[in-house]
Coordinates of C-alpha atoms in Angstrom, one line a residue:
Chain A
M1 CA 73.4 -4.1 23.2
V2 CA 72.5 -3.9 19.5
N3 CA 71.2 -7.4 19.6
A4 CA 68.9 -6.5 22.5
K5 CA 67.5 -3.6 20.6
I6 CA 66.6 -5.8 17.7
I7 CA 65.0 -8.3 19.9
V8 CA 62.8 -5.6 21.4
L9 CA 61.9 -4.3 18.0
I10 CA 60.9 -7.8 16.9
A11 CA 58.8 -8.2 20.0
V12 CA 57.0 -4.9 19.3
A13 CA 56.5 -5.9 15.6
L14 CA 55.0 -9.2 16.7
V15 CA 52.6 -7.5 19.1
L16 CA 51.5 -5.1 16.4
S17 CA 51.0 -7.8 13.8
V18 CA 48.9 -9.8 16.3
S19 CA 46.8 -6.9 17.4
S20 CA 46.0 -5.8 13.9
C21 CA 44.3 -9.2 13.2
K22 CA 42.6 -9.5 16.6
K23 CA 39.0 -9.2 15.2
E24 CA 39.0 -12.6 13.6
E25 CA 40.1 -14.4 16.8
T26 CA 37.2 -13.0 18.9
D27 CA 34.8 -14.1 16.2
I28 CA 36.0 -17.6 16.6
I29 CA 35.7 -17.4 20.4
D30 CA 32.1 -16.2 20.0
Q31 CA 31.1 -19.2 17.9
Q32 CA 32.7 -21.6 20.4
V33 CA 30.7 -20.2 23.3
N34 CA 27.4 -20.4 21.4
E35 CA 27.4 -23.9 20.2
S36 CA 25.0 -24.9 17.4
Y37 CA 21.8 -26.8 18.3
Q38 CA 20.7 -29.9 16.5
P39 CA 17.0 -30.6 17.1
N40 CA 15.9 -34.2 17.4
A41 CA 13.8 -34.7 14.3
P42 CA 12.1 -38.1 14.2
S43 CA 13.3 -40.3 11.3
N44 CA 10.0 -40.4 9.4
L45 CA 9.9 -36.6 9.1
P46 CA 11.9 -34.9 6.2
A47 CA 15.5 -34.1 7.1
F48 CA 15.8 -30.9 9.3
I49 CA 17.3 -28.1 7.3
D50 CA 18.6 -25.2 9.3
D51 CA 18.0 -21.6 8.4
V52 CA 21.1 -20.2 6.7
D53 CA 20.7 -16.6 8.0
N54 CA 19.7 -17.6 11.6
P55 CA 21.1 -21.0 12.4
L56 CA 19.9 -22.6 15.6
T57 CA 22.2 -22.3 18.6
K58 CA 21.8 -23.6 22.1
E59 CA 21.7 -20.2 23.6
G60 CA 19.5 -18.7 20.9
V61 CA 16.8 -21.4 21.3
K62 CA 17.0 -21.0 25.1
L63 CA 16.5 -17.2 24.7
G64 CA 13.6 -17.7 22.3
R65 CA 11.9 -20.0 24.7
M66 CA 12.3 -17.4 27.5
L67 CA 10.8 -14.7 25.3
F68 CA 8.0 -16.8 23.8
Y69 CA 6.6 -17.3 27.3
D70 CA 7.3 -13.8 28.7
K71 CA 4.4 -11.4 29.0
R72 CA 6.8 -8.4 29.1
L73 CA 6.9 -8.8 25.3
S74 CA 3.5 -7.0 25.1
G75 CA 2.8 -3.3 25.4
N76 CA 0.7 -3.8 28.6
N77 CA 2.8 -6.8 29.9
Q78 CA -0.3 -9.0 30.0
L79 CA 0.2 -11.1 26.9
S80 CA 2.9 -13.5 25.8
C81 CA 3.1 -15.4 22.5
A82 CA 1.9 -18.4 24.5
S83 CA -1.3 -16.5 25.4
C84 CA -2.6 -17.4 21.9
H85 CA -0.2 -20.3 21.2
R86 CA -0.7 -22.8 24.1
Q87 CA 1.4 -25.9 24.3
D88 CA -1.5 -28.1 25.5
L89 CA -3.4 -27.2 22.3
A90 CA -0.5 -27.7 20.0
F91 CA 0.3 -24.0 20.2
T92 CA -3.1 -22.6 19.2
D93 CA -5.7 -21.0 21.5
G94 CA -8.9 -23.1 21.0
L95 CA -10.8 -20.0 19.9
A96 CA -12.3 -19.1 16.6
L97 CA -11.4 -15.4 16.8
N98 CA -9.9 -14.1 20.0
N99 CA -10.2 -10.5 21.4
I100 CA -7.5 -10.6 24.1
G101 CA -5.2 -8.1 22.2
L102 CA -4.5 -4.7 23.6
S103 CA -7.2 -2.9 21.5
G104 CA -9.8 -5.4 22.6
A105 CA -10.9 -5.8 18.9
T106 CA -11.9 -9.2 17.7
L107 CA -9.2 -10.5 15.3
H108 CA -10.2 -11.5 11.8
R109 CA -8.1 -14.7 11.8
S110 CA -7.8 -17.7 14.0
A111 CA -4.5 -18.3 15.8
P112 CA -2.6 -20.9 13.8
A113 CA -1.1 -24.0 15.5
L114 CA 2.7 -24.0 15.6
I115 CA 3.8 -27.4 14.5
N116 CA 6.9 -28.4 12.6
M117 CA 7.6 -24.7 11.7
A118 CA 11.1 -25.6 10.6
W119 CA 9.6 -27.0 7.5
A120 CA 7.2 -24.2 6.9
K121 CA 9.3 -22.5 4.3
N122 CA 6.6 -21.3 2.0
G123 CA 5.2 -18.3 3.9
L124 CA 3.6 -17.7 7.3
F125 CA 0.2 -16.5 8.3
W126 CA -2.9 -18.0 6.6
D127 CA -2.2 -16.0 3.5
G128 CA 1.6 -16.3 3.5
G129 CA 2.1 -12.6 4.2
S130 CA 5.5 -13.2 5.9
T131 CA 8.3 -15.0 4.2
N132 CA 9.8 -16.4 7.4
L133 CA 9.4 -16.6 11.1
E134 CA 11.8 -13.7 11.7
S135 CA 9.6 -11.2 9.8
Q136 CA 6.4 -12.8 11.0
A137 CA 7.2 -12.0 14.6
F138 CA 7.0 -8.3 14.0
G139 CA 3.3 -8.7 13.1
P140 CA 1.8 -9.8 16.4
L141 CA 4.4 -8.0 18.4
T142 CA 3.5 -4.6 17.0
S143 CA -0.2 -4.9 16.0
P144 CA -2.5 -2.7 18.1
D145 CA -5.0 -5.6 18.1
E146 CA -2.4 -8.1 19.4
M147 CA 0.6 -7.4 21.6
F148 CA 1.1 -3.7 20.6
Q149 CA 4.7 -3.5 21.8
N150 CA 6.6 -0.4 21.1
L151 CA 9.9 -1.8 19.8
F152 CA 12.0 1.1 21.4
E153 CA 10.4 0.4 24.8
L154 CA 10.9 -3.3 24.3
E155 CA 14.7 -2.9 23.9
A156 CA 14.8 -0.6 27.0
E157 CA 12.7 -3.0 29.0
L158 CA 14.8 -6.0 28.2
K159 CA 18.0 -4.1 28.9
A160 CA 16.8 -3.5 32.4
I161 CA 16.5 -7.2 33.1
P162 CA 19.9 -8.8 33.9
M163 CA 18.7 -12.3 32.9
Y164 CA 18.0 -11.0 29.4
V165 CA 21.2 -8.9 29.1
K166 CA 23.2 -12.1 29.9
Q167 CA 21.2 -14.4 27.6
F168 CA 21.1 -12.0 24.6
N169 CA 24.9 -11.5 24.9
L170 CA 25.3 -15.3 24.9
A171 CA 23.0 -15.8 21.9
F172 CA 23.9 -12.8 19.7
K173 CA 27.1 -10.8 19.1
D174 CA 25.1 -7.5 19.1
G175 CA 23.1 -8.3 22.2
I176 CA 19.6 -6.8 22.8
K177 CA 18.0 -5.6 19.6
S178 CA 14.5 -6.0 18.4
A179 CA 15.8 -7.9 15.4
N180 CA 17.4 -10.4 17.8
V181 CA 14.1 -10.8 19.6
A182 CA 12.6 -11.9 16.3
K183 CA 15.6 -14.2 15.6
A184 CA 15.4 -15.9 19.0
L185 CA 11.7 -16.4 18.7
A186 CA 12.2 -18.0 15.3
Q187 CA 14.9 -20.3 16.6
F188 CA 12.7 -21.5 19.4
Q189 CA 9.7 -22.0 17.1
R190 CA 11.8 -24.2 14.8
T191 CA 12.3 -26.6 17.7
L192 CA 8.5 -27.2 18.0
I193 CA 8.7 -30.5 16.3
S194 CA 5.9 -33.0 16.5
G195 CA 6.6 -36.5 15.3
N196 CA 5.9 -38.8 18.2
S197 CA 2.2 -39.7 17.8
V198 CA 0.9 -43.2 17.9
Y199 CA 0.8 -43.0 14.0
D200 CA 4.6 -42.1 14.0
K201 CA 5.5 -44.9 16.3
Y202 CA 3.5 -47.3 14.1
K203 CA 5.3 -46.0 11.0
R204 CA 8.7 -46.4 12.7
K205 CA 7.7 -49.8 14.1
E206 CA 8.6 -48.6 17.6
N207 CA 7.7 -50.6 20.7
G208 CA 5.2 -52.6 18.8
A209 CA 2.9 -49.6 18.2
Q210 CA -0.3 -50.7 16.4
L211 CA -3.2 -49.1 14.7
T212 CA -6.6 -50.8 14.9
T213 CA -8.4 -52.0 11.8
V214 CA -10.7 -49.0 11.9
E215 CA -7.7 -46.6 12.3
L216 CA -5.9 -48.3 9.4
Q217 CA -9.1 -47.9 7.3
G218 CA -9.1 -44.2 8.3
M219 CA -5.4 -43.9 7.3
Q220 CA -6.2 -45.3 3.9
L221 CA -9.1 -42.9 3.4
V222 CA -7.0 -39.9 4.4
E223 CA -4.3 -41.1 1.9
Q224 CA -6.9 -41.5 -0.9
K225 CA -9.0 -38.4 -0.3
C226 CA -7.0 -35.8 1.7
K227 CA -3.3 -36.2 1.1
S228 CA -3.1 -34.3 -2.1
C229 CA -3.0 -31.2 0.1
H230 CA -2.3 -32.7 3.6
S231 CA 0.6 -34.4 2.0
G232 CA 3.6 -36.4 3.2
E233 CA 4.7 -37.0 6.8
L234 CA 4.2 -33.3 7.6
F235 CA 0.5 -33.7 6.6
T236 CA 0.6 -30.4 4.7
D237 CA 2.0 -29.3 1.4
N238 CA 2.7 -25.9 2.9
S239 CA 0.9 -24.4 -0.1
Y240 CA -2.3 -22.4 -0.7
H241 CA -5.7 -23.8 -1.8
N242 CA -9.3 -22.6 -2.1
N243 CA -11.1 -25.4 -0.3
G244 CA -14.5 -24.1 -1.2
I245 CA -15.6 -22.5 2.1
D246 CA -16.7 -19.4 0.3
S247 CA -17.7 -18.5 -3.2
H248 CA -17.4 -14.7 -3.1
F249 CA -14.2 -12.9 -2.1
N250 CA -15.0 -9.2 -1.5
D251 CA -12.6 -7.1 0.4
D252 CA -14.7 -7.0 3.6
L253 CA -12.7 -7.1 6.9
E254 CA -9.5 -5.8 5.2
G255 CA -9.6 -8.5 2.5
T256 CA -9.7 -11.4 5.0
Y257 CA -11.7 -13.6 2.7
Q258 CA -9.5 -12.9 -0.3
G259 CA -6.8 -15.2 1.1
R260 CA -3.5 -15.2 -0.7
F261 CA -4.8 -12.7 -3.2
R262 CA -4.4 -10.1 -0.5
V263 CA -0.6 -10.7 -0.7
T264 CA 0.0 -11.5 -4.3
F265 CA -2.8 -9.6 -6.1
N266 CA -3.0 -12.5 -8.5
P267 CA -6.7 -13.2 -9.3
F268 CA -5.7 -16.9 -9.4
D269 CA -5.1 -16.8 -5.6
L270 CA -8.5 -15.5 -4.6
G271 CA -9.8 -17.4 -1.6
K272 CA -6.7 -19.6 -1.2
F273 CA -5.4 -20.3 2.3
K274 CA -2.4 -22.1 3.7
T275 CA -2.9 -25.9 4.2
P276 CA -2.8 -26.6 8.0
S277 CA -1.1 -29.8 9.1
L278 CA -3.4 -32.7 10.1
R279 CA -0.9 -33.4 12.9
N280 CA -2.6 -32.8 16.3
I281 CA -5.7 -31.8 14.4
M282 CA -8.0 -33.0 17.2
L283 CA -6.4 -30.5 19.5
T284 CA -6.7 -27.5 17.2
A285 CA -10.4 -26.8 16.8
P286 CA -12.1 -24.6 15.8
Y287 CA -11.1 -24.9 12.1
M288 CA -10.4 -22.8 9.0
H289 CA -8.7 -19.4 8.8
D290 CA -11.6 -17.8 10.7
G291 CA -12.4 -20.7 13.0
R292 CA -15.9 -21.1 11.4
F293 CA -16.1 -24.9 12.0
A294 CA -16.4 -25.7 15.6
N295 CA -15.4 -29.4 15.4
I296 CA -14.0 -32.0 13.0
D297 CA -17.5 -33.2 12.1
E298 CA -18.4 -29.9 10.7
V299 CA -15.2 -30.0 8.7
L300 CA -16.0 -33.4 7.3
T301 CA -19.5 -32.3 6.4
H302 CA -18.1 -29.3 4.6
Y303 CA -15.8 -31.5 2.5
S304 CA -18.5 -34.1 1.7
S305 CA -21.5 -31.8 1.0
G306 CA -20.7 -28.1 1.6
V307 CA -17.9 -27.2 -0.9
K308 CA -18.9 -24.1 -2.8
A309 CA -18.0 -23.5 -6.4
S310 CA -15.9 -20.6 -7.6
S311 CA -13.3 -19.9 -10.3
T312 CA -10.4 -20.7 -8.0
V313 CA -11.9 -23.7 -6.0
D314 CA -9.4 -26.5 -6.0
Q315 CA -9.9 -29.1 -8.8
L316 CA -8.9 -31.8 -6.4
L317 CA -12.3 -31.3 -4.7
Y318 CA -14.2 -32.7 -7.7
Q319 CA -14.2 -36.2 -6.2
N320 CA -18.0 -36.9 -6.6
N321 CA -18.3 -38.2 -10.2
G322 CA -17.3 -34.8 -11.6
Q323 CA -19.2 -32.8 -9.0
L324 CA -17.8 -30.9 -6.1
G325 CA -17.2 -32.6 -2.8
I326 CA -15.7 -35.7 -1.2
P327 CA -18.5 -38.1 -0.5
L328 CA -18.1 -39.9 2.9
S329 CA -20.3 -42.5 4.4
S330 CA -20.9 -42.4 8.2
L331 CA -18.6 -45.4 8.6
E332 CA -15.9 -43.6 6.6
R333 CA -16.2 -40.5 8.7
E334 CA -15.8 -42.5 11.9
A335 CA -12.7 -44.3 10.5
I336 CA -11.1 -41.0 9.5
K337 CA -11.7 -39.5 12.9
A338 CA -10.3 -42.6 14.6
F339 CA -7.1 -42.2 12.5
L340 CA -6.9 -38.4 13.1
N341 CA -6.9 -39.1 16.8
R342 CA -3.8 -41.1 16.3
L343 CA -2.0 -38.0 15.0
T344 CA -2.2 -36.4 18.4
D345 CA 1.3 -36.2 19.9
Q346 CA 1.1 -36.4 23.7
E347 CA 4.8 -36.0 24.0
F348 CA 4.7 -32.7 22.0
I349 CA 2.1 -31.1 24.2
T350 CA 3.8 -32.2 27.5
N351 CA 7.5 -31.9 26.5
K352 CA 9.3 -30.0 29.3
N353 CA 11.9 -28.7 26.8
I354 CA 9.4 -26.5 25.1
S355 CA 7.2 -25.6 28.0
N356 CA 7.1 -22.3 30.0
P357 CA 10.6 -21.9 31.5
H358 CA 9.4 -19.2 33.9
L359 CA 7.2 -21.5 36.0
Chain B
M1 CA 63.1 -9.7 9.0
I2 CA 60.8 -7.4 11.0
T3 CA 59.1 -6.2 7.9
S4 CA 58.5 -9.7 6.6
I5 CA 56.8 -10.7 9.9
L6 CA 54.6 -7.7 9.8
F7 CA 53.5 -8.0 6.1
S8 CA 53.0 -11.7 6.0
S9 CA 50.5 -11.5 8.9
C10 CA 48.2 -9.0 7.3
K11 CA 49.3 -9.1 3.7
K12 CA 46.0 -7.7 2.3
E13 CA 46.3 -4.3 3.9
S14 CA 50.0 -3.8 3.3
T15 CA 49.9 -4.3 -0.5
E16 CA 47.6 -1.3 -0.9
I17 CA 50.2 1.1 0.5
F18 CA 52.0 1.0 -2.9
Q19 CA 48.9 2.1 -4.8
D20 CA 46.8 5.3 -4.7
T21 CA 44.9 5.4 -1.4
P22 CA 41.1 5.2 -1.2
G23 CA 39.1 8.4 -1.0
K24 CA 35.8 9.7 0.2
V25 CA 32.9 11.0 -1.8
D26 CA 29.8 12.9 -0.6
V27 CA 26.7 12.0 -2.4
K28 CA 24.0 14.6 -2.0
F29 CA 20.4 13.8 -2.9
D30 CA 18.8 17.2 -3.3
A31 CA 15.0 17.0 -3.3
V32 CA 13.4 19.4 -5.9
F33 CA 10.0 19.9 -7.3
G34 CA 10.4 20.7 -11.0
N35 CA 12.4 23.9 -11.1
Q36 CA 11.7 24.8 -7.4
D37 CA 13.3 23.6 -4.3
F38 CA 11.3 20.9 -2.5
A39 CA 10.0 22.0 0.9
L40 CA 7.5 20.6 3.4
N41 CA 4.2 22.4 4.1
T42 CA 4.7 24.8 1.2
D43 CA 2.5 25.2 -1.9
L44 CA 4.2 23.6 -4.8
T45 CA 2.4 23.8 -8.1
T46 CA 2.7 21.8 -11.3
G47 CA 0.1 22.3 -14.1
T48 CA -3.3 22.6 -12.5
K49 CA -2.3 20.8 -9.2
T50 CA -1.0 22.3 -6.1
F51 CA 0.7 20.1 -3.5
K52 CA 1.5 20.6 0.1
F53 CA 3.8 17.7 1.2
N54 CA 4.6 16.5 4.7
K55 CA 6.9 13.7 3.8
F56 CA 9.2 12.4 1.1
R57 CA 11.2 9.3 2.1
Y58 CA 13.0 6.6 0.2
W59 CA 15.5 3.8 0.6
V60 CA 18.7 4.0 -1.4
S61 CA 20.5 0.7 -1.5
N62 CA 23.4 -1.2 -3.1
V63 CA 25.4 1.8 -4.3
V64 CA 27.8 0.9 -7.1
L65 CA 30.4 3.3 -8.5
V66 CA 31.5 2.6 -12.1
K67 CA 35.0 3.3 -13.3
T68 CA 35.8 4.6 -16.7
N69 CA 37.2 1.2 -17.6
G70 CA 33.8 -0.4 -16.7
E71 CA 35.1 -1.9 -13.4
E72 CA 32.4 -1.6 -10.7
Y73 CA 32.9 -1.0 -7.0
N74 CA 30.1 -2.1 -4.7
V75 CA 29.9 0.0 -1.6
P76 CA 29.5 -2.5 1.2
K77 CA 26.4 -2.3 3.5
S78 CA 25.0 0.6 1.6
Y79 CA 21.4 1.0 2.8
Y80 CA 20.4 4.6 3.4
L81 CA 17.1 6.3 4.3
L82 CA 16.9 9.6 2.5
E83 CA 14.1 11.8 3.7
E84 CA 12.5 15.2 4.3
T85 CA 9.7 14.5 6.7
S86 CA 7.5 15.9 9.4
A87 CA 7.2 13.7 12.5
V88 CA 5.9 10.3 11.6
A89 CA 3.5 8.4 13.9
V90 CA 4.9 4.8 14.0
Q91 CA 3.0 1.7 15.0
D92 CA -0.4 3.4 14.9
G93 CA 1.0 6.3 17.0
D94 CA 2.7 4.1 19.6
Y95 CA 5.7 6.3 19.1
T96 CA 6.8 9.1 17.0
Y97 CA 9.7 9.3 14.6
P98 CA 10.9 12.9 14.7
A99 CA 10.9 15.3 11.8
N100 CA 14.1 15.0 9.9
K101 CA 15.9 16.2 6.8
R102 CA 18.6 13.9 5.4
E103 CA 20.0 14.3 2.0
L104 CA 23.7 13.5 2.4
V105 CA 25.4 10.1 2.1
E106 CA 29.1 9.9 2.8
L107 CA 30.8 7.1 1.1
S108 CA 34.3 6.3 2.4
N109 CA 37.1 3.9 1.4
I110 CA 36.3 4.2 -2.3
P111 CA 39.2 2.8 -4.3
A112 CA 41.1 5.5 -6.0
G113 CA 40.4 5.9 -9.7
E114 CA 38.5 7.6 -12.5
Y115 CA 34.7 7.1 -12.3
K116 CA 32.0 7.7 -14.8
A117 CA 28.7 6.6 -13.3
I118 CA 26.8 5.7 -10.1
K119 CA 24.1 3.0 -9.7
F120 CA 21.8 2.4 -6.8
G121 CA 18.6 0.6 -5.9
I122 CA 15.4 2.4 -4.9
G123 CA 13.9 0.2 -2.2
V124 CA 15.3 -2.9 -0.5
E125 CA 16.1 -6.1 -2.4
S126 CA 14.2 -9.3 -1.7
K127 CA 16.8 -10.9 0.7
Y128 CA 16.4 -8.1 3.2
N129 CA 12.8 -7.1 2.3
D130 CA 11.7 -10.6 3.1
N131 CA 13.5 -10.9 6.4
L132 CA 13.2 -7.9 8.7
S133 CA 15.6 -9.4 11.2
L134 CA 18.6 -9.2 8.8
Q135 CA 19.8 -5.8 9.6
I136 CA 22.5 -4.2 7.5
G137 CA 23.4 -0.5 6.9
E138 CA 20.5 1.7 8.1
L139 CA 17.8 -0.9 7.7
S140 CA 15.6 -1.0 10.8
Q141 CA 12.1 -1.6 12.0
L142 CA 12.1 1.5 14.1
N143 CA 11.7 4.3 11.6
G144 CA 8.2 3.9 10.2
M145 CA 9.5 2.6 6.8
T146 CA 8.5 -1.0 7.5
N147 CA 5.1 -2.5 7.1
V148 CA 3.1 -5.3 8.6
S149 CA -0.4 -4.5 7.6
W150 CA -0.3 -1.9 4.8
M151 CA 0.0 -4.6 2.2
W152 CA -0.2 -7.7 4.4
H153 CA 3.3 -8.5 3.6
T154 CA 5.9 -7.9 6.4
S155 CA 8.4 -5.9 4.4
Y156 CA 9.9 -2.5 3.8
I157 CA 8.1 0.6 2.4
F158 CA 10.4 1.5 -0.4
T159 CA 9.3 5.1 -1.0
A160 CA 6.7 7.3 0.7
I161 CA 5.1 10.6 -0.2
G162 CA 2.5 12.2 2.0
G163 CA 0.5 15.5 2.1
T164 CA -2.4 17.1 0.2
A165 CA -3.1 17.7 -3.4
N166 CA -5.5 20.4 -4.6
E167 CA -7.1 20.8 -8.1
N168 CA -10.1 22.8 -9.0
A169 CA -10.9 23.6 -5.4
I170 CA -10.9 19.9 -4.5
A171 CA -8.5 18.7 -1.9
K172 CA -7.3 15.2 -1.4
T173 CA -5.0 13.7 1.3
I174 CA -2.3 11.8 -0.6
K175 CA -0.4 8.8 0.7
I176 CA 1.6 7.4 -2.2
E177 CA 3.9 4.5 -1.4
T178 CA 5.8 1.8 -3.2
G179 CA 7.0 -1.6 -1.9
L180 CA 7.0 -5.3 -2.7
N181 CA 9.9 -7.2 -4.4
T182 CA 8.6 -6.7 -7.9
N183 CA 8.9 -2.9 -7.5
Y184 CA 12.6 -2.9 -6.6
R185 CA 14.4 -0.8 -9.2
T186 CA 18.0 0.1 -10.0
V187 CA 18.9 3.6 -11.2
T188 CA 22.0 4.2 -13.3
L189 CA 23.2 7.7 -13.7
N190 CA 26.2 8.8 -15.9
F191 CA 28.3 11.7 -14.7
P192 CA 28.5 14.8 -16.8
Q193 CA 32.2 14.4 -16.7
N194 CA 34.6 11.8 -15.2
L195 CA 35.3 12.1 -11.5
S196 CA 38.7 11.3 -10.0
I197 CA 38.4 9.8 -6.5
G198 CA 41.3 9.5 -4.2
S199 CA 42.6 10.6 -0.9
T200 CA 44.2 13.8 -2.1
K201 CA 41.0 15.8 -2.6
S202 CA 37.4 15.9 -1.4
T203 CA 34.9 14.8 -4.0
A204 CA 31.2 15.1 -4.4
I205 CA 28.3 13.8 -6.5
D206 CA 25.2 16.1 -6.5
I207 CA 22.0 14.3 -7.4
K208 CA 18.6 15.9 -7.9
A209 CA 15.5 13.9 -6.8
D210 CA 12.5 15.5 -8.5
V211 CA 9.3 14.8 -6.6
A212 CA 7.2 16.2 -9.5
K213 CA 8.7 13.5 -11.7
V214 CA 7.7 10.8 -9.2
L215 CA 4.1 11.7 -9.8
D216 CA 4.5 12.1 -13.6
G217 CA 1.5 10.4 -15.3
I218 CA -0.1 9.5 -11.9
D219 CA -3.7 10.8 -11.5
V220 CA -3.4 11.6 -7.8
M221 CA -6.9 13.1 -7.6
A222 CA -8.3 9.8 -8.8
T223 CA -5.8 7.6 -6.9
P224 CA -4.7 9.6 -3.8
I225 CA -3.8 6.5 -1.8
V226 CA -1.4 4.1 -3.5
G227 CA -0.7 0.8 -1.7
A228 CA -0.3 -2.7 -2.9
A229 CA -4.0 -2.9 -3.9
Q230 CA -3.2 -0.2 -6.6
A231 CA -0.7 -2.5 -8.2
S232 CA -0.4 -0.9 -11.7
T233 CA -0.1 2.6 -10.2
M234 CA 2.6 1.4 -7.8
T235 CA 4.5 -0.2 -10.8
A236 CA 4.2 3.1 -12.7
L237 CA 5.7 5.0 -9.7
A238 CA 8.5 2.5 -9.4
N239 CA 9.3 3.0 -13.1
N240 CA 9.3 6.8 -12.6
Y241 CA 11.9 6.4 -9.8
A242 CA 14.0 4.1 -12.1
T243 CA 14.0 6.4 -15.1
K244 CA 12.9 10.0 -14.4
V245 CA 13.3 11.1 -10.9
F246 CA 17.0 11.2 -10.4
S247 CA 19.7 13.1 -12.3
V248 CA 23.3 14.1 -11.6
S249 CA 23.6 17.9 -11.6
L250 CA 27.2 18.1 -10.7
V251 CA 30.3 16.1 -9.9
K252 CA 33.3 17.8 -8.4

């Protein structure tokens, strides 16, 4: 009889001790359900380094893809992220300045391409006004001139859609929250990896991929004349430069032409903009932060004979015997264009893993 | 045998039973304007200027309580929005944050002991300021204290004062804000006497937040709007918050 009582007490004690530590066990179970996601980064790109605060998970990336292509993310349910970031155009819109946002106002900036965002760790937007993709998402989501989404309504709207209730719970412990919308979008964008152009296959010596003599000449010219800024295998230094498209930087259009100065208020940063990648460059016209150059010829003409002087113009642009500009013969221009065409990644723009999942 | 099973499974909690138990402390941030109580939509005069405010809002973060032996206790997840505000139009009027007055922060689970000072940040430190998706404490995008266009840097507004200022029959609408990582400041306030915190009695720290001191040395008639483009004025405001605005009136 006494023994039985003790056994019961021990059993109760065990139950109590187990229940008091329950929280940790459920955390482990959550992590097991939502397995981490390893993107397939081609070997010639720098190693993929995951975000510490928002690591990629299978379910998070899937959710981000669903949200990226869902028009319900905008205030009038007419616009998705993909409205201005089209896969067939390397996730830009082909326009200089679009006016499809809710206010109908013409934007001051051209929609940037979304290419290899996982390595873009030195600020987003043309002037670096967001430190990471997570914060960046709140810009277009809430701006009256873009998606103008009321974040309270967004949460309510998503909570009414069973597919999202399920997927948010799979992806995040705290389910549907606007912060998790931003996190999921960031995860998906970090899987937009382009590294399978003809150039890449040539570099990796895959399937006997070849570049023609002219394309190889173009590659050499790009290396000599362009790669100080469009550097490495990402073809961007992810930094900010004044490439001489303007010589005056007044605060018209909310400081649009002041570039990174608008964020840092450092006079040294006047007129500096983020270096876009040359990858898929033939898909991402028009060019520059405001889309002022309609095609690549105009860009090459600018660099050879149109660079304007100012106190912050990049010293690397003095490539003409101490004068501004990068002289290019017509043959050199043709070679550069031939090479740039080989940076177009057909697999990237047709990849079914990053296309619209709602179709 | 039973006790050994219980304690070994969750040892951390059980050891504290033999010490003094943690207590609570109410920290009150009482807004004042010089010698007057701060109130919205009321004439408040200092020198030749008369103000009528419609908002006073600021983030208090990373609260630290300092023991008399110098040991510091960091209050976890301590991010609080203190405010006295009329309704705020958020996202260009897409929705409205309701009028609110909040001056009390309740800190619980404070280790028992003798304390001599409190420290806290004004604003949000860079880790969270740079990533709006990392939510902790009361940090949120939904209360009109984040910014995407005001300074072209997606981040938090650290402090915000709004209303009108009048001087010599000239009226100006004022919108005086601080933000940006460089303007994050830490305030350290010593208590007038030591404060014993524990479970046996309720304790309180009363702090005055003087809006007149926020504007000390700022020419609001010349610079009624302060944003990132007014960098030196913003830094002067941040320094006022760090050194002049807050004082402990009472601990009990």
